[in-house]
C-alpha positions as YAML, in Angstrom:
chain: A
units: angstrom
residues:
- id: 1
  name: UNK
  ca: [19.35, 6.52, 17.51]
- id: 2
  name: UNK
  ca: [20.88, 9.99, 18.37]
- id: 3
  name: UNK
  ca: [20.39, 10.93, 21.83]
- id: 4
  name: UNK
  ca: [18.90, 14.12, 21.26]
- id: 5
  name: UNK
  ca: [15.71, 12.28, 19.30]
- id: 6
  name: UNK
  ca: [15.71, 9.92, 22.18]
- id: 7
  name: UNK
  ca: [15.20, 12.43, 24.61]
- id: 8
  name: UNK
  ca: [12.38, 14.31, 21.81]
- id: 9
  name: UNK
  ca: [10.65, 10.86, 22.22]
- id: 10
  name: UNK
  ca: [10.55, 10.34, 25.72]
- id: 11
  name: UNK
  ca: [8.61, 13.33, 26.04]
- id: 12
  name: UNK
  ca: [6.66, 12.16, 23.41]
- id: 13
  name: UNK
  ca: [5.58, 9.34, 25.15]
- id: 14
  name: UNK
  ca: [6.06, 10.61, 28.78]
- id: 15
  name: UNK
  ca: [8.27, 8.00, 29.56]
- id: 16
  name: UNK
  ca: [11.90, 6.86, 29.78]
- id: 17
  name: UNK
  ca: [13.17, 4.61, 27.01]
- id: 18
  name: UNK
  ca: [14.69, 1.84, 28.64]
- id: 19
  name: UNK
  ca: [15.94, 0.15, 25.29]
- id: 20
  name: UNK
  ca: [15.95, 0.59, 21.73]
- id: 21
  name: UNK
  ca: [16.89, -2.59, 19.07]
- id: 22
  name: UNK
  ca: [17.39, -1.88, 15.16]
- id: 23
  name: UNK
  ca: [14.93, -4.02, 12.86]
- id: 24
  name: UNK
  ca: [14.13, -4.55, 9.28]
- id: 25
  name: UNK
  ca: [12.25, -1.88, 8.28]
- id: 26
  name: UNK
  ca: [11.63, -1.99, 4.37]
- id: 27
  name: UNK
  ca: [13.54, 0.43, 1.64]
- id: 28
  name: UNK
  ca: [12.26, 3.93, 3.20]
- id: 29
  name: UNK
  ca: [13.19, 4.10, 6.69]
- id: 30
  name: UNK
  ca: [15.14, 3.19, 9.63]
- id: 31
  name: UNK
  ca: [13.19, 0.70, 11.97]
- id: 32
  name: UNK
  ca: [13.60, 0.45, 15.87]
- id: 33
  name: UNK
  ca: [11.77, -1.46, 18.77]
- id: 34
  name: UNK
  ca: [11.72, 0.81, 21.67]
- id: 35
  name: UNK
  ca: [10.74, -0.08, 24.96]
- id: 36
  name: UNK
  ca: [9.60, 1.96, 28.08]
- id: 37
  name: UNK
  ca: [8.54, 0.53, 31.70]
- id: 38
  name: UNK
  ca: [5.03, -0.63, 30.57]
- id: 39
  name: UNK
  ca: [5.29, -1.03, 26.85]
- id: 40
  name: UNK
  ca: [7.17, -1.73, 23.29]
- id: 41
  name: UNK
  ca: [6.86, 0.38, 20.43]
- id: 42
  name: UNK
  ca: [7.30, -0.25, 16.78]
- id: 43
  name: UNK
  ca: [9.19, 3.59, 15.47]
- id: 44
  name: UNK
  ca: [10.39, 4.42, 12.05]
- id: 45
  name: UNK
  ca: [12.64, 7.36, 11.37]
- id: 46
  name: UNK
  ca: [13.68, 9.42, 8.27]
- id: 47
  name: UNK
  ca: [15.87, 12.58, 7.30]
- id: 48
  name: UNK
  ca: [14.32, 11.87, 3.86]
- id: 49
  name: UNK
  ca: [12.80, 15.08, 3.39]
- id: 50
  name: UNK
  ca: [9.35, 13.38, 2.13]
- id: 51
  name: UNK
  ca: [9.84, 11.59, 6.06]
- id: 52
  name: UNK
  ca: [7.45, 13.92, 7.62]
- id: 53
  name: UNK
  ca: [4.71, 14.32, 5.48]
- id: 54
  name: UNK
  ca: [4.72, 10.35, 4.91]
- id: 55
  name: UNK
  ca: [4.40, 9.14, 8.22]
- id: 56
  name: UNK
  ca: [1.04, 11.95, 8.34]
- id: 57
  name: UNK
  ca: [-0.07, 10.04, 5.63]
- id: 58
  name: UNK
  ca: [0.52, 6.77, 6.79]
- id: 59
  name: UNK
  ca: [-1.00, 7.52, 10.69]
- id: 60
  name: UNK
  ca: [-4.07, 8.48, 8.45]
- id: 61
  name: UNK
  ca: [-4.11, 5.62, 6.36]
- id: 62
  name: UNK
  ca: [-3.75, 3.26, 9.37]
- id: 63
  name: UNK
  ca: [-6.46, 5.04, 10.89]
- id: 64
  name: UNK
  ca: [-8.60, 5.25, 8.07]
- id: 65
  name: UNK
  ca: [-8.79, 1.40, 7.91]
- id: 66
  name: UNK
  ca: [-9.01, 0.97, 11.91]
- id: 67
  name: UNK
  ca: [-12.17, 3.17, 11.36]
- id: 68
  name: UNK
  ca: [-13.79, 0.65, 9.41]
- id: 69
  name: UNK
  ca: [-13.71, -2.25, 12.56]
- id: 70
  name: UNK
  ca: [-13.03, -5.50, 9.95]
- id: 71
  name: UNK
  ca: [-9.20, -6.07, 10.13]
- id: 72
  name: UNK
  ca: [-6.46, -5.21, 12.67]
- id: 73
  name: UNK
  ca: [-4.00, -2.59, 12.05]
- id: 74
  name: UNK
  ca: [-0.93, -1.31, 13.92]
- id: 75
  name: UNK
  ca: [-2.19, 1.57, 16.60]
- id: 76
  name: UNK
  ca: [-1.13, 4.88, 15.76]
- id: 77
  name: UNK
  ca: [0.86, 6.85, 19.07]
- id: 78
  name: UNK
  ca: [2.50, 9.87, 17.52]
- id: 79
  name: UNK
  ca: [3.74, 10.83, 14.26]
- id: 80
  name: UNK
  ca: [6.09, 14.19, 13.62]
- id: 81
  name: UNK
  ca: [9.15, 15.66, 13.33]
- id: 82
  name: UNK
  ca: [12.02, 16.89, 15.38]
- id: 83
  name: UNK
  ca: [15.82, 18.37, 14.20]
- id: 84
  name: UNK
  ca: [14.53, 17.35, 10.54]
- id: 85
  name: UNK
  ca: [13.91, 14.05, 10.92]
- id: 86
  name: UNK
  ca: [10.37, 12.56, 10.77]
- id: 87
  name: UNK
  ca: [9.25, 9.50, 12.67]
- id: 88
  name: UNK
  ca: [6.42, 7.49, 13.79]
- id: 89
  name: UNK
  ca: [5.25, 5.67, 17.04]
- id: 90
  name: UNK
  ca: [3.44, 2.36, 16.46]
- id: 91
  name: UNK
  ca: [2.17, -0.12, 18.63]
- id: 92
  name: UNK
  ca: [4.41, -3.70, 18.63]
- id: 93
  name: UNK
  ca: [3.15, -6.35, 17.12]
- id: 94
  name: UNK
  ca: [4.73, -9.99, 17.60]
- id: 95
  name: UNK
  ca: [4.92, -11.65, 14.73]
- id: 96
  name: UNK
  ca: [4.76, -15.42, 14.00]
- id: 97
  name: UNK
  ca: [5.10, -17.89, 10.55]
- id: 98
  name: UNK
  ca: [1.39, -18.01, 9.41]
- id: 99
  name: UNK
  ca: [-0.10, -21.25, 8.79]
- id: 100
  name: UNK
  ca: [-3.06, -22.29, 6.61]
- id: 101
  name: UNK
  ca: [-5.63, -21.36, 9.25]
- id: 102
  name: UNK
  ca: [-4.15, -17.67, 9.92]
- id: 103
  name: UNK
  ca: [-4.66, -17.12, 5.96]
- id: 104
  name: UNK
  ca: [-8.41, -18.50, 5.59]
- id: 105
  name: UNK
  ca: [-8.92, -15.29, 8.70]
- id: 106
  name: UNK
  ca: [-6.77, -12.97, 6.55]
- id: 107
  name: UNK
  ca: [-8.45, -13.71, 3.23]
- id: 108
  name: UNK
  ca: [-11.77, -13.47, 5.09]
- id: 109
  name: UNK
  ca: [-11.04, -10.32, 7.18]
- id: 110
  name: UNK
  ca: [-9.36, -8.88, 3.87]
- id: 111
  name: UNK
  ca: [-12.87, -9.69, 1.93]
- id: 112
  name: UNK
  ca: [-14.95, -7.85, 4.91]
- id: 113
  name: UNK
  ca: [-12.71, -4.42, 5.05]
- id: 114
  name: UNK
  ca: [-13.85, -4.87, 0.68]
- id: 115
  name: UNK
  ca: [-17.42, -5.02, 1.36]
- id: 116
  name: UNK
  ca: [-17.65, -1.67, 3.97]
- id: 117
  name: UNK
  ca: [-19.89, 0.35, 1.82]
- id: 118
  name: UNK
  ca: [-18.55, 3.39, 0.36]
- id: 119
  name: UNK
  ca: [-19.62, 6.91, -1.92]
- id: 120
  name: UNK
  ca: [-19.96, 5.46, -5.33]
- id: 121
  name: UNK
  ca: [-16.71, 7.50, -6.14]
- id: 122
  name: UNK
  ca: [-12.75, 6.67, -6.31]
- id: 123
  name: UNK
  ca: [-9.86, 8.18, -4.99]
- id: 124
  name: UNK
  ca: [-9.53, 9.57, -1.52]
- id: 125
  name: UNK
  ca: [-9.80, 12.35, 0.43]
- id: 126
  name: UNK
  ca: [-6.47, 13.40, 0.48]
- id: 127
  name: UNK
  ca: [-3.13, 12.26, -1.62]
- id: 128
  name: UNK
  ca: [-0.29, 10.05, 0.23]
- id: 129
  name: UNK
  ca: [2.41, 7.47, -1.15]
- id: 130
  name: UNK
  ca: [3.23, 4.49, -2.29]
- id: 131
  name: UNK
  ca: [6.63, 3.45, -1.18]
- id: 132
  name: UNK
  ca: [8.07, 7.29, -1.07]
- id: 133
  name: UNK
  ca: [6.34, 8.46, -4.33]
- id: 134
  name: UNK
  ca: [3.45, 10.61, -3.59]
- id: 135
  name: UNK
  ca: [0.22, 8.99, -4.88]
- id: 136
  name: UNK
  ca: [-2.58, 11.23, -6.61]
- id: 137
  name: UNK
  ca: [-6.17, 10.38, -5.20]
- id: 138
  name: UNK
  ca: [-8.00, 13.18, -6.77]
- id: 139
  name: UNK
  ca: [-11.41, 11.74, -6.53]
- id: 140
  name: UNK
  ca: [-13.42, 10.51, -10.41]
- id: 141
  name: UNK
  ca: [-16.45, 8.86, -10.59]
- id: 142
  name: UNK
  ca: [-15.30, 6.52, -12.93]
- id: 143
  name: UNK
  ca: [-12.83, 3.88, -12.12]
- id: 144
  name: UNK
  ca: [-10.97, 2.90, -15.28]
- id: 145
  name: UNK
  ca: [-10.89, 6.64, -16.13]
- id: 146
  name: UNK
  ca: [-8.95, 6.70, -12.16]
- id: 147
  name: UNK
  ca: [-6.76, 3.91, -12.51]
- id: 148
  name: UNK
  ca: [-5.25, 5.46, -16.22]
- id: 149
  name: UNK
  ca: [-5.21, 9.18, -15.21]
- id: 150
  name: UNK
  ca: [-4.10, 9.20, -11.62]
- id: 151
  name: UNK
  ca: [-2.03, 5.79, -11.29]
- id: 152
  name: UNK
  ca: [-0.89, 4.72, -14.95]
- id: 153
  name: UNK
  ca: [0.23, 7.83, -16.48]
- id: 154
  name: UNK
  ca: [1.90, 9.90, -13.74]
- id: 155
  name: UNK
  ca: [4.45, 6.32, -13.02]
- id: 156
  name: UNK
  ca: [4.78, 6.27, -16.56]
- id: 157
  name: UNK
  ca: [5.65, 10.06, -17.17]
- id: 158
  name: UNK
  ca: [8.07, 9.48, -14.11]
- id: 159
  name: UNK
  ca: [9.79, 6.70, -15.77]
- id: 160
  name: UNK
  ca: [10.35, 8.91, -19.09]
- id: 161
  name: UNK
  ca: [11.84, 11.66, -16.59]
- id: 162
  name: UNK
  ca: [14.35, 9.27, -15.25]
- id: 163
  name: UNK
  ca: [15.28, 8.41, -18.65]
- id: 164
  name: UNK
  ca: [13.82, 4.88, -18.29]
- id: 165
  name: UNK
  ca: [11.35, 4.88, -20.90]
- id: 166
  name: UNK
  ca: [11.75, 6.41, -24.58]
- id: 167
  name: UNK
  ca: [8.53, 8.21, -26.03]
- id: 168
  name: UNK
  ca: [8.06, 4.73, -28.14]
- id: 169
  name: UNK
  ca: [7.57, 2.84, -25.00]
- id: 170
  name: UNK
  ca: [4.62, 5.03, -24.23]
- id: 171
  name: UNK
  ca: [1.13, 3.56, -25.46]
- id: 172
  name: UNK
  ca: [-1.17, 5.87, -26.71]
- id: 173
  name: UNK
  ca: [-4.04, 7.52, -23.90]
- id: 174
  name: UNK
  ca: [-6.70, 6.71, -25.85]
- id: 175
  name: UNK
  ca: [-5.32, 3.03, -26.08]
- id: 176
  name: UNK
  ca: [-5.18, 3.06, -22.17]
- id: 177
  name: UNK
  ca: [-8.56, 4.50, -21.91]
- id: 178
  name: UNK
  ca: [-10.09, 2.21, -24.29]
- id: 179
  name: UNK
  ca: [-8.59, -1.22, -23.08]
- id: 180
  name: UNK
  ca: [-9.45, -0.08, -19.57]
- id: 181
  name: UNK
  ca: [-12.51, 0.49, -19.99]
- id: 182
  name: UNK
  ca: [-13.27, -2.58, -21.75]
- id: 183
  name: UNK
  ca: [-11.85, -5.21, -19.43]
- id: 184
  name: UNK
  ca: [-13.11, -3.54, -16.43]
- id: 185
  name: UNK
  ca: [-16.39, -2.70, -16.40]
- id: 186
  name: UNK
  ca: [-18.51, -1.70, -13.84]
- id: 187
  name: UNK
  ca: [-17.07, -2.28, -10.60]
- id: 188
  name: UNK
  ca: [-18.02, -1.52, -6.77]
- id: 189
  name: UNK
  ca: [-15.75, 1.16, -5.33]
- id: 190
  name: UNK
  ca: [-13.90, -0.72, -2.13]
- id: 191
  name: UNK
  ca: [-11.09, 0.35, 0.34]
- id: 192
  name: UNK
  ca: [-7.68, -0.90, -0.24]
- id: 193
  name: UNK
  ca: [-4.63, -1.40, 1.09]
- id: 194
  name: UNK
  ca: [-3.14, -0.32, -1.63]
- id: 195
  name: UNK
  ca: [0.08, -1.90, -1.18]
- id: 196
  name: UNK
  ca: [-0.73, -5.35, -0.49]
- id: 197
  name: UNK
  ca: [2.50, -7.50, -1.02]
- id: 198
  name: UNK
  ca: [4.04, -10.00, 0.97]
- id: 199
  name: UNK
  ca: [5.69, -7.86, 3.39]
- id: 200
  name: UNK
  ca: [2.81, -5.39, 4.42]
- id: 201
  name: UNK
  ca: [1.01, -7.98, 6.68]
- id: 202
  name: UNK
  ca: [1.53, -10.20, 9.84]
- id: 203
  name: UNK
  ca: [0.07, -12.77, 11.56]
- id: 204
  name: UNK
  ca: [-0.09, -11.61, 15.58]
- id: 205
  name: UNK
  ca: [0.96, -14.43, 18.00]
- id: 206
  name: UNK
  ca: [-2.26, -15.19, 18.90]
- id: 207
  name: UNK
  ca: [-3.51, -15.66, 15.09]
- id: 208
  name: UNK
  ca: [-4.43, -12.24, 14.44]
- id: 209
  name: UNK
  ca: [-4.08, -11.03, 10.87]
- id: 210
  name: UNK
  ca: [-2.54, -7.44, 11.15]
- id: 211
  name: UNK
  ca: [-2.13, -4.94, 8.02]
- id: 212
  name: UNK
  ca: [0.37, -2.78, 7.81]
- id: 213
  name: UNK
  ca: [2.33, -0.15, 5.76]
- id: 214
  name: UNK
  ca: [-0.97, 0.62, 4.12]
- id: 215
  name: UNK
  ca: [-1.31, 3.43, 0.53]
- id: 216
  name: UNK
  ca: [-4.91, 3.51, 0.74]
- id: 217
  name: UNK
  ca: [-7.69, 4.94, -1.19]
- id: 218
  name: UNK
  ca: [-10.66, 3.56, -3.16]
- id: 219
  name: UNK
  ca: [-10.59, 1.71, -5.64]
- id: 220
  name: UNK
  ca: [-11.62, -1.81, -7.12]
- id: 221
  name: UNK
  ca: [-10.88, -4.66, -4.61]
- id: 222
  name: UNK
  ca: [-9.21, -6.53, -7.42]
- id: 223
  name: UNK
  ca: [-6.20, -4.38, -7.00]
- id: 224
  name: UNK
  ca: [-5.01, -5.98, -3.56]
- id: 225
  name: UNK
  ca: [-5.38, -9.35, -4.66]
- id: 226
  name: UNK
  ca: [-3.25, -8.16, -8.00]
- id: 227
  name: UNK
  ca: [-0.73, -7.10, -5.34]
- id: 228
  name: UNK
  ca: [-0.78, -10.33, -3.33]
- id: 229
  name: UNK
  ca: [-0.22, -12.31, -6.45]
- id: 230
  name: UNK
  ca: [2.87, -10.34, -7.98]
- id: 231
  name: UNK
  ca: [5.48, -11.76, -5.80]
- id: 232
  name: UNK
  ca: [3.76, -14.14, -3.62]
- id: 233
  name: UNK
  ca: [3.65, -14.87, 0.21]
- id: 234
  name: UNK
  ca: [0.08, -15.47, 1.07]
- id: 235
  name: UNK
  ca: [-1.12, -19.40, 0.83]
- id: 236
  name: UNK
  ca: [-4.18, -20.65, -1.30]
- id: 237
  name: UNK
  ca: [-6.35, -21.02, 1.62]
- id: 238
  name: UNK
  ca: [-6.41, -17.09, 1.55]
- id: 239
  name: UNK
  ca: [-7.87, -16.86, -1.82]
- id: 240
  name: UNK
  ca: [-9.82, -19.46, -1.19]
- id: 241
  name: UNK
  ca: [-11.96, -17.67, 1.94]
- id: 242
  name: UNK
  ca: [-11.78, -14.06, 0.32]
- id: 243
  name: UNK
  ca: [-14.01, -15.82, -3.22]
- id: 244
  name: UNK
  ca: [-16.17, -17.29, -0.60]
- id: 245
  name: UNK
  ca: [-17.27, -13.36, 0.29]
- id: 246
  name: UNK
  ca: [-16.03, -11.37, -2.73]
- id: 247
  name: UNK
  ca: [-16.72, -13.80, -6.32]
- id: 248
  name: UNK
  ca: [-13.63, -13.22, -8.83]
- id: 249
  name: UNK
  ca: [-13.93, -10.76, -11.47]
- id: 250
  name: UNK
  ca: [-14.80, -12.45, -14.55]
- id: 251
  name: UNK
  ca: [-11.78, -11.33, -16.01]
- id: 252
  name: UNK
  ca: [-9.41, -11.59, -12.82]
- id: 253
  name: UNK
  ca: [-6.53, -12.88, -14.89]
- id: 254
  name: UNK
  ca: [-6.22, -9.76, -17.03]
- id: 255
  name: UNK
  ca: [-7.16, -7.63, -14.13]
- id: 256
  name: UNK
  ca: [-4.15, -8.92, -12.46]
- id: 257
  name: UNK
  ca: [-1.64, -8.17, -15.07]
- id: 258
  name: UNK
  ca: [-3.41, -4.64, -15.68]
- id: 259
  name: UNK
  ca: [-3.41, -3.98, -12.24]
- id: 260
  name: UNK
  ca: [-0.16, -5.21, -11.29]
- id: 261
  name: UNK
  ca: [0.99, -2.86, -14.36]
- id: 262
  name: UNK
  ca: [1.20, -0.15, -11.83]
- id: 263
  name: UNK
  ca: [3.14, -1.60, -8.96]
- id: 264
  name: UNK
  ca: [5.76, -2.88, -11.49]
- id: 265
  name: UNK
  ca: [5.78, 0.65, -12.63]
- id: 266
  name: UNK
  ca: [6.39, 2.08, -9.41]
- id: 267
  name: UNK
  ca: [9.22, -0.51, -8.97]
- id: 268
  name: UNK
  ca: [10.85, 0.84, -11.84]
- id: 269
  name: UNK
  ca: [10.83, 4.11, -10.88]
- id: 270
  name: UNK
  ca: [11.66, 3.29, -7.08]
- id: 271
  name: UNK
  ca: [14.85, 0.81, -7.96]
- id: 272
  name: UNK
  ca: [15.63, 1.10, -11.37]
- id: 273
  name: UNK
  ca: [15.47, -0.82, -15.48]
- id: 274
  name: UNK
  ca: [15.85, -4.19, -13.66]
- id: 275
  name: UNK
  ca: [11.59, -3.93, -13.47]
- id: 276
  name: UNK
  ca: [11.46, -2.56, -17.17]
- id: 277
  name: UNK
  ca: [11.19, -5.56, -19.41]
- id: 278
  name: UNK
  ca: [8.09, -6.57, -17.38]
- id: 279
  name: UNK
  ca: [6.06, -3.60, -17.58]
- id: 280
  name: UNK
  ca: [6.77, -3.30, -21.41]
- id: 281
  name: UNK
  ca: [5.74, -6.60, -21.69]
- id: 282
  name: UNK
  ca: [2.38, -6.07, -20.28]
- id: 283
  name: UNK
  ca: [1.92, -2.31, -21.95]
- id: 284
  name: UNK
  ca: [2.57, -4.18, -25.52]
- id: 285
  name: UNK
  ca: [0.35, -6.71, -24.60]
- id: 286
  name: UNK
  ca: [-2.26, -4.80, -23.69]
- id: 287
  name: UNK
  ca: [-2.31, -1.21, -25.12]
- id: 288
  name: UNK
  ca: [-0.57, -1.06, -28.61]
...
């Protein structure tokens, strides 16, 4: 860390940093544990020049699902910008393995931040990311006609701008809408995580499931389990305990592979064609 943002945080925080350890911190930014006299801190930093403007989002995302008192999420200290690079003060969570018992609370806990009622509407009140590409949450009153127009087409326009797709890859709109439409249904609008892989959760010390790195909006609950299921991590007894609140989708196993459409999509446009023969794959099995 460059002494100059050290010194930007300490007043920050009011306090002298006393140490500062490098972590894993995903594909977006730099990761650090800081640590004053009476506390650790969990900061990301970025000279991305998206930085700033997605750590705002993701304070108000983390907030957004604190508000709704069902599931822990990181505390939010201070989020901004100093000498161009953006960062964000979290509270420290210790981590440990989860067992069978910390999933049940995490399925369960997952399946009560679902059922908080919400405005029979979809989208958000404001726009923010997923990974560092900026997600549109213009707010529709129908859900399929959300989940084509403002998550499907803009990741698949992206991937024909980065010369990953050729204009035969693309499925018709109508084809989109239609299929959509059909397999989904009605559903009841729920807030997500939006972003609900492996990686974006941990079990506290004492047990305590803890979401993190959240893209939310609302949407249809189906989508985080979609998430969960694309490359793995959580343990049976977490599906198990969310059904016993929220029933499966009569169609879950095509929901999954429609909704896991989109993350596969934003894959391919976040790390390249490795992630291309698996969207096609689902696009020609479900829209041509």
């Amino acid at each position: 860390m460059r002494p100059e943002l050290k010194s930007h945080l300490e007043t920050v925080l009011g306090s002298p940093i006393k140490g500062s350890k490098s972590v894993s911190g995903g594909d977006i930014a730099n990761a650090y544990v800081i640590e004053i006299a009476s506390n650790r801190f969990f900061l990301k930093t970025s000279s991305k020049p998206w930085a700033e403007q997605l750590f705002i989002s993701e304070s108000r995302n983390l907030k957004q699902l604190e508000a709704t008192h069902t599931i822990k999420v990181p505390k939010v200290y201070a989020e901004g910008i100093f000498d161009q690079t953006g960062y964000l003060i979290l509270e420290f969570i210790e981590s440990k393995t989860p067992n069978s018992s910390d999933f049940e609370r995490l399925g369960h806990e997952l399946a009560e931040l679902h059922l908080v009622p919400q405005p029979d509407v979809f989208g958000f009140q404001f726009d923010n990311y997923i990974g560092h590409l900026s997600q549109n949450n213009t707010i529709e009153k129908d859900w399929s006609v959300f989940y084509v127009q403002h998550r499907i087409i803009p990741q698949i326009q992206m991937a024909k701008e980065k010369g990953l797709f050729s204009k035969g890859d693309i499925p018709p709109r109508e084809n989109l809408e239609k299929t959509c439409t059909s397999l989904i249904g009605q559903v009841k609008p729920a807030i997500l995580h939006g972003d609900l892989w492996g990686g974006n959760f941990l079990i506290a010390k004492d047990g305590t499931p803890v979401l993190i790195d959240p893209s939310t909006y609302i949407g249809h609950s189906e989508v985080d389990l979609a998430m969960s299921r694309l490359f793995g991590g959580f343990g049976p007894s977490f599906y198990s305990a969310y059904h016993k609140l929220i029933l499966p989708h009569p169609k879950q196993k095509e929901l999954t592979e429609l909704y896991q459409l989109y993350y596969l999509l934003v894959h391919l446009n976040l790390f390249g064609s490795s992630y291309r023969t698996s969207v096609l794959a689902t696009i020609n099995k479900y829209f041509r």
